[in-house]
Structures are given as C-alpha cells and as structure tokens.
Tab-separated table of C-alpha atoms in Angstrom:
chain	number	residue	atom	x	y	z
A	1	MET	CA	-14.403	73.796	-10.133
A	2	GLN	CA	-16.518	72.228	-7.422
A	3	ALA	CA	-14.366	69.166	-6.947
A	4	ASP	CA	-13.251	67.752	-3.633
A	5	LEU	CA	-9.760	66.915	-2.466
A	6	VAL	CA	-9.766	63.332	-3.778
A	7	THR	CA	-10.422	64.531	-7.309
A	8	TRP	CA	-7.520	66.973	-7.138
A	9	ILE	CA	-5.188	64.270	-5.851
A	10	ALA	CA	-6.340	61.914	-8.586
A	11	LEU	CA	-5.750	64.612	-11.191
A	12	LEU	CA	-2.248	65.203	-9.869
A	13	VAL	CA	-1.443	61.490	-9.944
A	14	VAL	CA	-2.803	61.156	-13.487
A	15	ILE	CA	-0.572	64.000	-14.656
A	16	VAL	CA	2.450	62.365	-13.009
A	17	VAL	CA	1.621	59.041	-14.678
A	18	LEU	CA	1.246	60.608	-18.132
A	19	VAL	CA	4.455	62.617	-17.854
A	20	SER	CA	6.349	59.544	-16.648
A	21	ALA	CA	4.953	57.455	-19.487
A	22	VAL	CA	6.233	59.974	-22.026
A	23	LEU	CA	9.583	60.095	-20.201
A	24	VAL	CA	9.946	56.307	-20.518
A	25	LEU	CA	10.000	56.721	-24.273
A	26	THR	CA	12.232	59.759	-24.479
A	27	LEU	CA	14.931	59.113	-21.866
A	28	GLU	CA	18.327	58.168	-23.299
A	29	ASN	CA	19.526	56.601	-20.094
A	30	LEU	CA	17.925	53.150	-20.111
A	31	ILE	CA	18.227	52.611	-16.370
A	32	GLY	CA	16.395	55.909	-15.892
A	33	ALA	CA	13.680	54.679	-18.226
A	34	VAL	CA	13.265	51.529	-16.111
A	35	ALA	CA	13.033	53.639	-12.955
A	36	VAL	CA	10.399	55.891	-14.501
A	37	SER	CA	8.352	52.880	-15.596
A	38	GLY	CA	8.288	52.000	-11.906
A	39	VAL	CA	6.886	55.458	-11.213
A	40	VAL	CA	4.103	54.789	-13.728
A	41	SER	CA	3.150	51.569	-11.928
A	42	LEU	CA	3.266	53.305	-8.561
A	43	GLY	CA	0.964	56.085	-9.783
A	44	VAL	CA	-1.477	53.529	-11.171
A	45	ALA	CA	-1.407	51.736	-7.800
A	46	VAL	CA	-2.384	55.002	-6.054
A	47	LEU	CA	-5.235	55.429	-8.527
A	48	PHE	CA	-6.441	51.936	-7.706
A	49	VAL	CA	-6.566	52.848	-4.019
A	50	LEU	CA	-8.604	55.959	-4.864
A	51	LEU	CA	-10.988	53.684	-6.776
A	52	HIS	CA	-11.533	51.555	-3.641
A	53	ALA	CA	-9.608	48.488	-4.896
A	54	PRO	CA	-6.874	47.840	-2.299
A	55	ASP	CA	-6.126	44.246	-3.369
A	56	VAL	CA	-5.479	45.268	-6.958
A	57	ALA	CA	-3.428	48.238	-5.736
A	58	MET	CA	-1.223	45.990	-3.611
A	59	THR	CA	-0.636	43.616	-6.503
A	60	GLU	CA	0.142	46.452	-8.904
A	61	ALA	CA	2.562	48.099	-6.469
A	62	ALA	CA	4.373	44.841	-5.701
A	63	VAL	CA	4.616	43.618	-9.271
A	64	GLY	CA	4.881	46.845	-11.247
A	65	ALA	CA	7.076	48.938	-9.034
A	66	GLY	CA	9.111	46.077	-7.623
A	67	LEU	CA	9.403	42.966	-9.733
A	68	SER	CA	8.964	44.432	-13.180
A	69	GLY	CA	11.643	47.058	-12.695
A	70	VAL	CA	14.067	44.498	-11.280
A	71	VAL	CA	13.505	42.096	-14.163
A	72	LEU	CA	13.994	44.865	-16.724
A	73	ALA	CA	17.132	46.147	-15.010
A	74	LEU	CA	18.660	42.661	-14.819
A	75	GLY	CA	17.836	42.144	-18.468
A	76	LEU	CA	19.589	45.389	-19.353
A	77	ARG	CA	22.614	44.231	-17.394
A	78	ARG	CA	22.684	40.955	-19.292
A	79	LEU	CA	22.620	42.829	-22.588
A	80	GLY	CA	25.395	45.159	-21.510
A	81	LEU	CA	23.169	48.223	-21.776
A	82	TRP	CA	23.475	49.125	-18.103
A	83	ARG	CA	25.016	52.579	-18.043
A	84	LEU	CA	24.327	55.240	-15.433
A	85	GLU	CA	25.763	58.071	-17.492
A	86	SER	CA	23.860	59.178	-20.526
A	87	SER	CA	26.763	60.549	-22.546
A	88	PRO	CA	29.859	58.445	-23.237
A	89	GLU	CA	32.288	61.379	-23.247
A	90	VAL	CA	31.726	62.026	-19.552
A	91	THR	CA	32.945	58.612	-18.450
A	92	GLU	CA	36.007	58.211	-20.628
A	93	HIS	CA	38.159	60.464	-18.457
A	94	ASP	CA	36.885	58.787	-15.273
A	95	LEU	CA	37.523	55.308	-16.567
A	96	SER	CA	41.109	56.036	-17.482
A	97	ALA	CA	41.702	56.757	-13.781
A	98	ARG	CA	39.807	53.800	-12.326
A	99	PRO	CA	40.335	50.247	-13.527
A	100	SER	CA	36.675	49.442	-13.826
A	101	ALA	CA	33.435	51.085	-12.943
A	102	SER	CA	30.623	49.067	-11.583
A	103	VAL	CA	27.153	50.351	-11.092
A	104	ARG	CA	26.850	48.857	-7.616
A	105	GLY	CA	29.205	49.077	-4.743
A	106	GLU	CA	31.331	52.100	-5.325
A	107	ASP	CA	32.400	51.518	-1.747
A	108	ARG	CA	34.562	48.457	-2.359
A	109	ASN	CA	36.406	48.615	0.910
A	110	ALA	CA	33.360	48.512	3.139
B	1	MET	CA	11.104	55.610	-40.679
B	2	ARG	CA	10.951	52.793	-38.218
B	3	ASN	CA	9.233	55.067	-35.678
B	4	LEU	CA	6.650	56.015	-38.287
B	5	ALA	CA	5.903	52.384	-39.078
B	6	SER	CA	5.533	51.563	-35.366
B	7	LEU	CA	3.254	54.552	-34.880
B	8	LEU	CA	1.050	53.493	-37.803
B	9	PHE	CA	0.864	49.967	-36.460
B	10	ALA	CA	-0.120	51.199	-32.999
B	11	ALA	CA	-2.742	53.534	-34.488
B	12	GLY	CA	-4.197	50.716	-36.567
B	13	LEU	CA	-4.338	48.432	-33.560
B	14	ALA	CA	-6.026	51.141	-31.462
B	15	PHE	CA	-8.613	51.695	-34.191
B	16	LEU	CA	-9.336	47.974	-34.365
B	17	LEU	CA	-9.750	47.710	-30.594
B	18	LEU	CA	-12.026	50.777	-30.447
B	19	VAL	CA	-14.268	49.364	-33.154
B	20	ILE	CA	-14.510	46.033	-31.349
B	21	ALA	CA	-15.196	47.706	-28.015
B	22	SER	CA	-17.948	49.904	-29.431
B	23	GLU	CA	-19.746	46.877	-30.875
B	24	LEU	CA	-19.532	44.752	-27.739
B	25	GLY	CA	-22.315	46.434	-25.797
B	26	PHE	CA	-20.760	46.548	-22.350
B	27	GLY	CA	-23.283	46.315	-19.588
B	28	ASP	CA	-26.161	45.635	-21.931
B	29	PRO	CA	-27.357	42.470	-20.235
B	30	ALA	CA	-26.208	43.737	-16.857
B	31	LEU	CA	-24.163	41.193	-14.909
B	32	LEU	CA	-25.630	41.690	-11.478
B	33	ILE	CA	-23.905	38.785	-9.777
B	34	GLY	CA	-21.765	41.173	-7.739
B	35	GLY	CA	-24.714	42.170	-5.582
B	36	ASP	CA	-25.633	38.529	-4.953
B	37	ILE	CA	-22.088	37.650	-3.967
B	38	LEU	CA	-21.911	40.641	-1.619
B	39	ALA	CA	-25.109	39.512	0.057
B	40	GLN	CA	-24.260	35.832	0.426
B	41	ALA	CA	-20.488	35.613	0.805
B	42	PRO	CA	-20.157	36.426	4.522
B	43	ASP	CA	-22.579	33.627	5.429
B	44	GLU	CA	-21.548	31.110	2.818
B	45	VAL	CA	-17.783	31.450	2.887
B	46	GLY	CA	-17.242	33.201	6.214
B	47	ALA	CA	-14.453	35.486	4.999
B	48	THR	CA	-14.347	39.215	5.754
B	49	ASN	CA	-12.433	40.033	2.587
B	50	ILE	CA	-14.938	39.274	-0.140
B	51	VAL	CA	-12.351	39.635	-2.904
B	52	THR	CA	-10.424	36.694	-1.462
B	53	ALA	CA	-13.706	34.848	-0.982
B	54	VAL	CA	-14.347	35.197	-4.720
B	55	LEU	CA	-10.760	34.388	-5.730
B	56	LEU	CA	-10.361	31.280	-3.606
B	57	GLY	CA	-13.929	30.262	-2.866
B	58	TYR	CA	-16.252	31.026	-5.743
B	59	ARG	CA	-13.598	31.070	-8.465
B	60	GLY	CA	-10.902	28.838	-7.079
B	61	ILE	CA	-10.181	27.171	-10.373
B	62	ASP	CA	-9.370	30.540	-11.966
B	63	THR	CA	-6.689	30.977	-9.322
B	64	LEU	CA	-5.400	27.521	-10.189
B	65	GLY	CA	-5.172	28.614	-13.818
B	66	GLU	CA	-3.260	31.730	-12.790
B	67	LEU	CA	-0.819	29.593	-10.794
B	68	SER	CA	-0.291	27.342	-13.820
B	69	ILE	CA	0.475	30.338	-16.028
B	70	LEU	CA	3.037	31.607	-13.525
B	71	PHE	CA	4.567	28.149	-13.294
B	72	ALA	CA	4.824	27.829	-17.066
B	73	ALA	CA	6.395	31.279	-17.384
B	74	ALA	CA	8.932	30.654	-14.632
B	75	THR	CA	9.837	27.245	-16.073
B	76	ALA	CA	10.274	28.696	-19.554
B	77	ALA	CA	12.455	31.494	-18.201
B	78	GLY	CA	14.500	28.962	-16.256
B	79	LEU	CA	15.060	26.876	-19.390
B	80	VAL	CA	16.196	29.921	-21.337
B	81	LEU	CA	18.444	31.246	-18.590
B	82	VAL	CA	20.359	28.041	-17.958
B	83	GLY	CA	22.512	28.685	-20.989
B	84	GLY	CA	24.229	31.731	-19.513
B	85	ARG	CA	25.384	30.224	-16.259
B	86	GLY	CA	28.849	28.754	-15.883
B	87	ALA	CA	29.620	28.579	-19.583
B	88	LYS	CA	32.462	31.067	-19.368
B	89	THR	CA	33.932	32.633	-16.265
B	90	PRO	CA	31.151	34.965	-15.206
B	91	LYS	CA	31.903	38.545	-14.312
B	92	VAL	CA	30.991	38.333	-10.648
B	93	ASP	CA	29.430	41.322	-8.966
B	94	PRO	CA	31.158	42.932	-6.021
B	95	PRO	CA	29.108	42.819	-2.823
B	96	GLY	CA	26.676	45.678	-2.519
B	97	GLY	CA	27.751	48.870	-0.827
B	98	PHE	CA	27.309	49.638	2.842
B	99	ILE	CA	23.808	51.045	2.460
B	100	LEU	CA	22.580	48.056	0.486
B	101	ARG	CA	24.037	45.490	2.871
B	102	THR	CA	22.784	47.187	6.018
B	103	GLY	CA	19.429	47.904	4.448
B	104	ALA	CA	19.069	44.280	3.342
B	105	ASP	CA	19.902	43.003	6.816
B	106	LEU	CA	17.337	45.333	8.371
B	107	LEU	CA	14.680	44.856	5.724
B	108	PHE	CA	14.806	41.064	5.473
B	109	PRO	CA	13.012	40.253	8.770
B	110	LEU	CA	10.532	43.110	8.245
B	111	LEU	CA	9.675	42.012	4.726
B	112	LEU	CA	9.374	38.426	5.906
B	113	VAL	CA	6.916	39.386	8.671
B	114	VAL	CA	4.876	41.700	6.445
B	115	GLY	CA	4.713	39.136	3.659
B	116	LEU	CA	3.619	36.323	5.953
B	117	TYR	CA	1.086	38.629	7.639
B	118	ILE	CA	-0.499	39.571	4.336
B	119	ILE	CA	-0.670	35.924	3.250
B	120	VAL	CA	-2.134	34.584	6.473
B	121	HIS	CA	-4.677	37.424	6.844
B	122	GLY	CA	-5.737	37.216	3.217
B	123	HIS	CA	-9.293	36.345	4.103
B	124	LEU	CA	-9.636	39.216	6.600
B	125	THR	CA	-7.832	42.261	5.202
B	126	PRO	CA	-6.942	43.380	1.684
B	127	GLY	CA	-4.135	41.306	0.292
B	128	GLY	CA	-3.962	37.593	-0.027
B	129	GLY	CA	-1.658	34.911	-1.283
B	130	PHE	CA	-0.239	36.529	-4.381
B	131	GLN	CA	0.561	39.933	-2.864
B	132	GLY	CA	2.237	38.397	0.184
B	133	GLY	CA	4.121	35.974	-2.046
B	134	VAL	CA	5.651	38.798	-4.066
B	135	ILE	CA	6.781	40.501	-0.848
B	136	LEU	CA	8.362	37.235	0.336
B	137	ALA	CA	10.203	36.916	-2.966
B	138	ALA	CA	11.500	40.474	-2.575
B	139	ALA	CA	12.644	39.663	0.974
B	140	PHE	CA	14.858	36.819	-0.215
B	141	PHE	CA	16.034	38.556	-3.354
B	142	VAL	CA	17.274	41.677	-1.567
B	143	LEU	CA	19.724	39.418	0.299
B	144	VAL	CA	20.996	38.058	-3.002
B	145	LEU	CA	21.514	41.606	-4.256
B	146	ALA	CA	23.436	42.651	-1.159
B	147	ARG	CA	25.834	39.698	-1.083
B	148	PRO	CA	26.092	38.021	-4.473
B	149	GLY	CA	28.762	35.611	-3.290
B	150	ALA	CA	31.323	33.729	-5.320
B	151	ASP	CA	29.006	32.444	-8.035
B	152	GLY	CA	26.508	35.273	-8.075
B	153	SER	CA	23.708	33.271	-6.517
B	154	GLY	CA	24.012	34.749	-3.035
B	155	GLY	CA	23.687	31.409	-1.329
B	156	MET	CA	20.220	30.629	-2.704
B	157	ASN	CA	19.684	26.931	-3.124
B	158	HIS	CA	17.751	26.461	-6.355
B	159	THR	CA	16.850	22.876	-5.545
B	160	ALA	CA	15.242	23.865	-2.251
B	161	ILE	CA	13.360	26.717	-3.930
B	162	ALA	CA	12.001	24.391	-6.605
B	163	PHE	CA	11.048	21.868	-3.921
B	164	ILE	CA	9.079	24.456	-1.925
B	165	GLU	CA	7.357	25.695	-5.064
B	166	GLY	CA	6.362	22.223	-6.165
B	167	LEU	CA	5.174	21.250	-2.708
B	168	ALA	CA	3.009	24.379	-2.370
B	169	GLY	CA	1.453	23.897	-5.795
B	170	ALA	CA	0.785	20.246	-5.045
B	171	GLY	CA	-0.749	21.282	-1.719
B	172	PHE	CA	-3.194	23.591	-3.476
B	173	ILE	CA	-4.293	20.814	-5.817
B	174	ALA	CA	-4.396	18.305	-2.951
B	175	LEU	CA	-6.822	20.570	-1.051
B	176	GLY	CA	-8.976	20.731	-4.160
B	177	LEU	CA	-8.927	16.968	-4.578
B	178	TRP	CA	-9.854	16.545	-0.917
B	179	SER	CA	-12.937	18.728	-1.489
B	180	LEU	CA	-13.711	16.700	-4.602
B	181	TRP	CA	-13.547	13.465	-2.630
B	182	ASP	CA	-15.425	14.827	0.358
B	183	LYS	CA	-18.091	17.101	-1.116
B	184	GLY	CA	-18.078	16.315	-4.794
B	185	ASN	CA	-16.880	19.724	-6.024
B	186	PHE	CA	-13.259	20.523	-6.849
B	187	LEU	CA	-11.856	23.308	-4.643
B	188	GLN	CA	-15.024	23.838	-2.652
B	189	PRO	CA	-14.224	25.547	0.666
B	190	MET	CA	-14.340	22.997	3.464
B	191	LEU	CA	-14.093	23.030	7.244
B	192	GLY	CA	-17.078	25.302	7.811
B	193	GLN	CA	-17.150	29.063	8.205
B	194	GLY	CA	-15.675	29.593	11.649
B	195	VAL	CA	-16.214	32.718	13.690
B	196	PHE	CA	-16.650	35.685	11.360
B	197	GLY	CA	-13.715	38.088	11.465
B	198	THR	CA	-11.216	35.937	13.333
B	199	LEU	CA	-8.105	34.307	12.002
B	200	LEU	CA	-9.629	30.828	12.100
B	201	SER	CA	-12.506	31.573	9.783
B	202	ALA	CA	-13.424	30.844	6.192
B	203	GLY	CA	-12.560	27.159	6.293
B	204	THR	CA	-9.756	26.158	3.965
B	205	LEU	CA	-9.253	29.670	2.583
B	206	PRO	CA	-6.217	30.501	4.785
B	207	LEU	CA	-4.641	27.179	3.763
B	208	LEU	CA	-5.201	27.930	0.096
B	209	SER	CA	-3.770	31.437	0.628
B	210	MET	CA	-0.698	29.933	2.252
B	211	ALA	CA	-0.189	27.538	-0.636
B	212	VAL	CA	-0.558	30.331	-3.200
B	213	GLY	CA	1.761	32.645	-1.275
B	214	LEU	CA	4.536	30.101	-0.817
B	215	LYS	CA	4.337	29.001	-4.422
B	216	VAL	CA	4.453	32.498	-5.845
B	217	GLY	CA	7.184	33.612	-3.436
B	218	ALA	CA	9.471	30.677	-4.151
B	219	GLU	CA	8.865	30.921	-7.896
B	220	LEU	CA	9.648	34.624	-8.179
B	221	ALA	CA	12.654	34.464	-5.848
B	222	GLY	CA	14.128	31.639	-7.914
B	223	LEU	CA	13.422	33.419	-11.181
B	224	MET	CA	15.008	36.699	-10.084
B	225	THR	CA	18.060	34.913	-8.707
B	226	GLN	CA	18.459	33.091	-12.014
B	227	LEU	CA	18.324	36.462	-13.762
B	228	ALA	CA	20.863	37.932	-11.359
B	229	GLU	CA	23.248	35.014	-11.887
B	230	GLN	CA	23.547	35.777	-15.554
B	231	PRO	CA	26.944	37.272	-16.305
B	232	ALA	CA	26.850	40.879	-17.314
B	233	ASP	CA	27.623	41.118	-20.978
B	234	ALA	CA	31.311	40.649	-21.763
B	235	ALA	CA	31.449	43.914	-23.704
B	236	ASP	CA	31.066	45.080	-20.095
B	237	CYS	CA	29.196	47.864	-18.542
B	238	SER	CA	32.212	50.064	-17.879
B	239	ASP	CA	33.190	50.470	-21.488
B	240	PRO	CA	31.458	53.527	-22.933
B	241	ASN	CA	32.514	52.922	-26.536
B	242	PRO	CA	32.589	49.216	-27.288
B	243	ALA	CA	34.855	48.533	-30.239
B	244	ASN	CA	32.576	45.919	-31.741
B	245	PRO	CA	28.972	46.837	-31.080
B	246	LYS	CA	27.241	43.552	-30.457
B	247	ASP	CA	24.426	42.589	-32.741
B	248	LYS	CA	22.217	42.057	-29.711
B	249	ALA	CA	21.812	45.792	-29.157
B	250	ASP	CA	19.663	46.898	-32.041
B	251	ASN	CA	20.356	49.992	-34.087
B	252	GLN	CA	18.126	52.286	-32.050
B	253	THR	CA	19.764	51.646	-28.685
B	254	GLU	CA	23.130	51.950	-30.338
B	255	ALA	CA	22.150	55.361	-31.658
B	256	THR	CA	21.027	56.585	-28.252
B	257	HIS	CA	24.411	55.721	-26.738
B	258	ARG	CA	26.518	57.639	-29.233
C-alpha cells in the first residue's frame, strides 16, 4: 500500500481506539473500564492532532482523559462499586488478614 | 434480554440518524466563510491563533453560551451533591501514598505554570481559556487527592472557589457590556490589534481568555472536590460480598461482581 507514515500511525491509533472501546463494554473490573475509556479519549486526541486541529486535541485530552475519568471513578466510589480485584474470592483471604483494604494509600505509615 | 433490547434501540437510533444525515445535503450550499475569516482575521482581530479569534472575537456570544452551560451543570451537580456531605460520619480517605503526595507536590507548580501559560497565550498558540482552565483545575485537584484532610476536602475553600468563578464570569460579561457601551456591539474586541504575534496583541482577547480560564478552572476544581468529599458507600469498598446488595447497584453490575 502506497501510504506514508502518518497514515500508518493513524491506522494504529484507530485500531487501539476500537479495541479499547470494545474493552470498555466487556471488562468486569469497573475501574479498569474507566481507565480504558480514558485510553479511548487519548487516542481520539491523537487523531485530532493528525487532522491538524491542536485546540480540539488539547480540549479532548484534558477533558476526556483527565476530567471524565476522574468524575466516573469518583462516582463509582460513591456507589461502592470501586473494586480493584475482579473476582471476589481472591480478596476474601486477604481481607481476613488486614482490617480494611483501601484502594489508595497502601503505604499508611509514610 | 435486556442487552438485546438495548441493542435494538441503538440500532433503531443509528438508522434514524443515518436517514436524517443522508437527507440533509451536507456541503450543498457550500459554507465558504472559513476562507474569508482566514483572509481577514489577522488584520481585523490581530490574533495569531485564528481559532481563538473566531471563538472570542467573531463568535464571542457562543463562548458565553458555553460558559452558561458549564455554570448550570456545575450548579446542578453542586445542588445534588450537597446531600451526601456531613449527614453521617463520612468514611474519610487516608492520605495518598508516598508517590501520590510527592508527585502532587512536584506537579502542582508545573501544572499551574503550564495552565496559566496556555490561558495567557491563547491568542498566539493553540490552546486558550478552556484548555488552560481544565489544567488549572487538575492542578488544584491533585492536591486534594494527595491530602484529603480531616473532612475530605483537602483544605479547599468552597466559598473562595465560588467567589473566583462568579467574579470571572462577571468579568467576561462586563467586558462585553463595555464593548456594547463603547462600540455598540456586545463582545466586540476592543483596544485595537496591537503588534501581530506579541503577547500584547488582539485587544481584549487575552482578557477574555483569562476570564474564561479562571471561570472554568474554579468551576471544575470545585465540582471535583465536591465529588471527592462524598463518603464512599457505607457497604464499603473493602467488602467483596456485601450481605445486603444495595438497590443502587443494578442487576447487571451485581452479576458482574459475583
């Protein structure tokens, strides 16, 4: 195919965006789904740069990859759906040893 | 069954949109105003970044509409989120780990400088008020994440944030009213064009950028802090098998956790 480097990069980014979009729907771990939705926004921001629209790309990167993911993650936390592990059986043994598990700050003594 | 219904609904909606789009005749009377703006903007407005010249100069009132939408959304979210604060003893977050705290301390001045740079140079380089405002909001929010403090707010003063936001929004409208009084058109760029390509060019455009950036930054920082202050659900995040699944989590998310 007589396509230059930019076209190949764009094709790669499009594939990443499509795979991430499908992953958002199929991941069990909801925090992982939020992270992958950030990847979708980041890929779209790169595509905007390749289309010569840097202002739109900056806005998309800031809002999609930053704000939107944070808002979704905080919403998940409010609903009590914030779990890092995807299967409950894994954590039951851990939690009997530790009094409580928090998703931030495993290093409590620092 | 529910997935099938959702899929049918999405397919029906896509079909409807495709039919509408095919009938609209995009580009049939070609809108060629872009070429005219490209030709005239550097002399008329004096800004190097023509996108900002359109956003704040030619279509300033659209930007005012966008600011109003953001304000309405943030106010609505604030009204909804007030109910969760302080009602019962909130489950307070521990301070962030070492990496988060050190990273926040290092990133805060950098994010502040980059955000302010993008706002102030909005008329020269790609960027502008909104993009810089979001970066400013992130700068202040990362501090809240690193050290949530005793009540989860990380030391952010909501009254001061609301004051800054209101003042910046009022400043934007005040600049527009000044143009209305002086030149007869609301939000017309004033103060001449300046020297092309320098910081002091494009008249009132840097001032409008500053107002937009401060408003958006304060708004989003306040909104995210309000979200972060919400107590994590009492069924708590460390319990893998809650005894009474809350009705808030719908059946599908419940099924994915089992």
